[in-house]
PDB file of C-alpha atoms in Angstrom:
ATOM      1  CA  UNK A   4      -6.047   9.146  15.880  1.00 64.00           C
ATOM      2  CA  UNK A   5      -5.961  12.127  18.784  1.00 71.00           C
ATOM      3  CA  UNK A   6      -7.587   9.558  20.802  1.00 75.00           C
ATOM      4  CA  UNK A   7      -6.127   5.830  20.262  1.00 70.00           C
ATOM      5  CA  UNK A   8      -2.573   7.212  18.096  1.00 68.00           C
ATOM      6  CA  UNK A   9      -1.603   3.295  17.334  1.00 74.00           C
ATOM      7  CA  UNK A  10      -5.032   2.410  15.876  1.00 86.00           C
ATOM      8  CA  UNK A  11      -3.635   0.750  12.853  1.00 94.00           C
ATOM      9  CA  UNK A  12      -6.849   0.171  10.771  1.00 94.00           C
ATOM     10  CA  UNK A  13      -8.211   4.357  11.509  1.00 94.00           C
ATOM     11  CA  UNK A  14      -4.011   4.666   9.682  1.00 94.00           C
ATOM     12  CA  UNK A  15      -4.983   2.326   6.990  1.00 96.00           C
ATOM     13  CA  UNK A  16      -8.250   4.042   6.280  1.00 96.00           C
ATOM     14  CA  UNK A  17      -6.970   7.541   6.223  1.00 95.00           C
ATOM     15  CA  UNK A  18      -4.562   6.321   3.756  1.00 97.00           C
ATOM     16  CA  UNK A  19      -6.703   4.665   1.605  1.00 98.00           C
ATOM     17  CA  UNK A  20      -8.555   8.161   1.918  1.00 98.00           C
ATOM     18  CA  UNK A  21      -5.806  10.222   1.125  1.00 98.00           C
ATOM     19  CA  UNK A  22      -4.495   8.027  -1.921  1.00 98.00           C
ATOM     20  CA  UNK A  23      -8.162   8.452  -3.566  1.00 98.00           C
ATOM     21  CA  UNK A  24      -7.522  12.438  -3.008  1.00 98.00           C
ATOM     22  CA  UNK A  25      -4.203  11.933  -4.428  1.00 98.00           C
ATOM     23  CA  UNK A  26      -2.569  13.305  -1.350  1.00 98.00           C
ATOM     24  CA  UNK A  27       0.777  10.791  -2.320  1.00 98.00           C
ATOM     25  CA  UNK A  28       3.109  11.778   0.314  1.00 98.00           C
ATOM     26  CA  UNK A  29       0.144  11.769   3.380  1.00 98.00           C
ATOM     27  CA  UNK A  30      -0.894   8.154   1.644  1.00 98.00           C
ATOM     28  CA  UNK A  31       2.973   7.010   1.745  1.00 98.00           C
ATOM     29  CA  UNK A  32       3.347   8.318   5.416  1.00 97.00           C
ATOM     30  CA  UNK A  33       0.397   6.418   6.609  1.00 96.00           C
ATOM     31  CA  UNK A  34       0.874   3.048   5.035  1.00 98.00           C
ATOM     32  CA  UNK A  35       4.479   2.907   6.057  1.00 97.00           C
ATOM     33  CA  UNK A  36       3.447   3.514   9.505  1.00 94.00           C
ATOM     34  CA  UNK A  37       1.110   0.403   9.099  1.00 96.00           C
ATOM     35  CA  UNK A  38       3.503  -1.603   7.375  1.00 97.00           C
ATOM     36  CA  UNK A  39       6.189  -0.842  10.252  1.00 95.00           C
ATOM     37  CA  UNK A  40       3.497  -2.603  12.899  1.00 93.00           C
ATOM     38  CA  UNK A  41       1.632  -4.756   9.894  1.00 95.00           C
ATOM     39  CA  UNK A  42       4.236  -6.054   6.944  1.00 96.00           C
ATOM     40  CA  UNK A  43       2.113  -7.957   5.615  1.00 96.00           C
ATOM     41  CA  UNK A  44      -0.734  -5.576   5.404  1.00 97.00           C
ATOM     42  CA  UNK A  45      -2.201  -6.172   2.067  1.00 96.00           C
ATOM     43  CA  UNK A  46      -3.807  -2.376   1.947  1.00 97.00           C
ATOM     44  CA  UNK A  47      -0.862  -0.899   2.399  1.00 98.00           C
ATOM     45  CA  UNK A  48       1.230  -2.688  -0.113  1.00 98.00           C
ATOM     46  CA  UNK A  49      -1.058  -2.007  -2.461  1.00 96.00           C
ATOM     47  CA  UNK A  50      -1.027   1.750  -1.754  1.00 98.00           C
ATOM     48  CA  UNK A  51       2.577   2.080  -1.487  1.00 98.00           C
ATOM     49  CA  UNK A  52       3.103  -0.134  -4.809  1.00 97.00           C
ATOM     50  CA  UNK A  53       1.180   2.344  -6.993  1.00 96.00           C
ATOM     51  CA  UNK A  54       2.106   5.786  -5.130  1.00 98.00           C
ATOM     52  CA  UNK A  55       5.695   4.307  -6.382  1.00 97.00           C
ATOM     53  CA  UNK A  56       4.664   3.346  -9.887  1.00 95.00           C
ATOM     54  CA  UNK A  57       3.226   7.050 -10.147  1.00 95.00           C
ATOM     55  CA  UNK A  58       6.574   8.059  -9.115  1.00 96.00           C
ATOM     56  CA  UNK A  59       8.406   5.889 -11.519  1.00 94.00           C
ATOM     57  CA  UNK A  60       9.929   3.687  -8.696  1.00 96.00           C
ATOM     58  CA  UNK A  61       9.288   0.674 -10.358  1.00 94.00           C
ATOM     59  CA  UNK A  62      11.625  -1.624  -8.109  1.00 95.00           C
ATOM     60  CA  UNK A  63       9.656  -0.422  -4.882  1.00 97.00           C
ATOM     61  CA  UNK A  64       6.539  -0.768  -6.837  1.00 96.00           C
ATOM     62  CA  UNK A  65       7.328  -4.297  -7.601  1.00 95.00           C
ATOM     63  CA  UNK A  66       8.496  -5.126  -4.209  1.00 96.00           C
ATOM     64  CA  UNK A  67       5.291  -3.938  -2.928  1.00 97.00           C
ATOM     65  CA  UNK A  68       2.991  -5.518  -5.326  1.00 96.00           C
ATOM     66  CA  UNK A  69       4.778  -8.652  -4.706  1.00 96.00           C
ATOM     67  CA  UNK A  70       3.654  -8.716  -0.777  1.00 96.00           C
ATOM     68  CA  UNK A  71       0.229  -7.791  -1.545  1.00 95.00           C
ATOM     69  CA  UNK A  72       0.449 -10.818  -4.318  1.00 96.00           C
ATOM     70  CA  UNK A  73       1.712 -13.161  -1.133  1.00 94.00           C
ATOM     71  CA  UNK A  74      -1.471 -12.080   0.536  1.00 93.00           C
ATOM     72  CA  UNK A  75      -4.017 -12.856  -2.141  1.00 93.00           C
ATOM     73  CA  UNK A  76      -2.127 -14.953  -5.226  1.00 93.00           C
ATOM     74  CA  UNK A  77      -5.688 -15.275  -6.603  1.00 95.00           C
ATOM     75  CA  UNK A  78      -6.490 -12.052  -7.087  1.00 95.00           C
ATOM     76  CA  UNK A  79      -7.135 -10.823 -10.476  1.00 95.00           C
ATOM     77  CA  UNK A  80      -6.497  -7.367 -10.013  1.00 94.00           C
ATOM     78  CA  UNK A  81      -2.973  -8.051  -8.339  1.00 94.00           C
ATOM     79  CA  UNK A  82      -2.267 -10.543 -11.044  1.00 94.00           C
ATOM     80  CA  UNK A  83      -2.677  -7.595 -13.893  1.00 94.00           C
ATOM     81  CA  UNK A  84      -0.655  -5.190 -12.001  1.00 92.00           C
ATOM     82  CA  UNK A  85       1.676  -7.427 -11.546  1.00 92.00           C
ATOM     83  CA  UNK A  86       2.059  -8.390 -15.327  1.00 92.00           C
ATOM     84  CA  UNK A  87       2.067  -4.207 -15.752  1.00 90.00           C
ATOM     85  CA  UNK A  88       4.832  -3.601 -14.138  1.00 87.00           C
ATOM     86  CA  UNK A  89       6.415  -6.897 -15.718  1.00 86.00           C
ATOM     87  CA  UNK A  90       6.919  -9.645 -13.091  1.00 82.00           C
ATOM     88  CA  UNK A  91       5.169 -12.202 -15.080  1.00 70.00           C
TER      89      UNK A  91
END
């Protein structure tokens, strides 16, 4: 990141690290970074859906889930978090 700041996949990787160390708020910074130049970035929603659900924001969660879904609708995994957190 010193070197190319924008690189949005070296962002989505280090988030992806961070949320596995269950550094939250470095995660959230980093995927909404992505998401500002990406939307649709399927990582990133799926991040920032469960660092909400851990912090009981279950309408952001939702929202978030719901782009990732848009992504990949035949995804298992999305499909059970989705019924989780009640959308189907």
């Amino acid at each position: 990141l010193k070197e190319y700041p924008q690189h949005i996949n070296t962002r989505r990787i280090l988030g992806s690290a961070y949320l596995d160390a269950r550094k939250y708020a470095l995660a959230k910074d980093l995927f909404q970074e992505v998401l500002l130049a990406v939307p649709a970035d399927f990582v990133s929603n799926l991040g920032m859906s469960f660092i909400y659900s851990t912090e009981g924001n279950l309408d952001d969660a939702i929202w978030h889930i719901e782009r990732a879904y848009e992504k990949t609708p035949n995804n298992i995994g999305i499909q059970e978090e989705l019924k989780k957190l009640g959308c189907v």
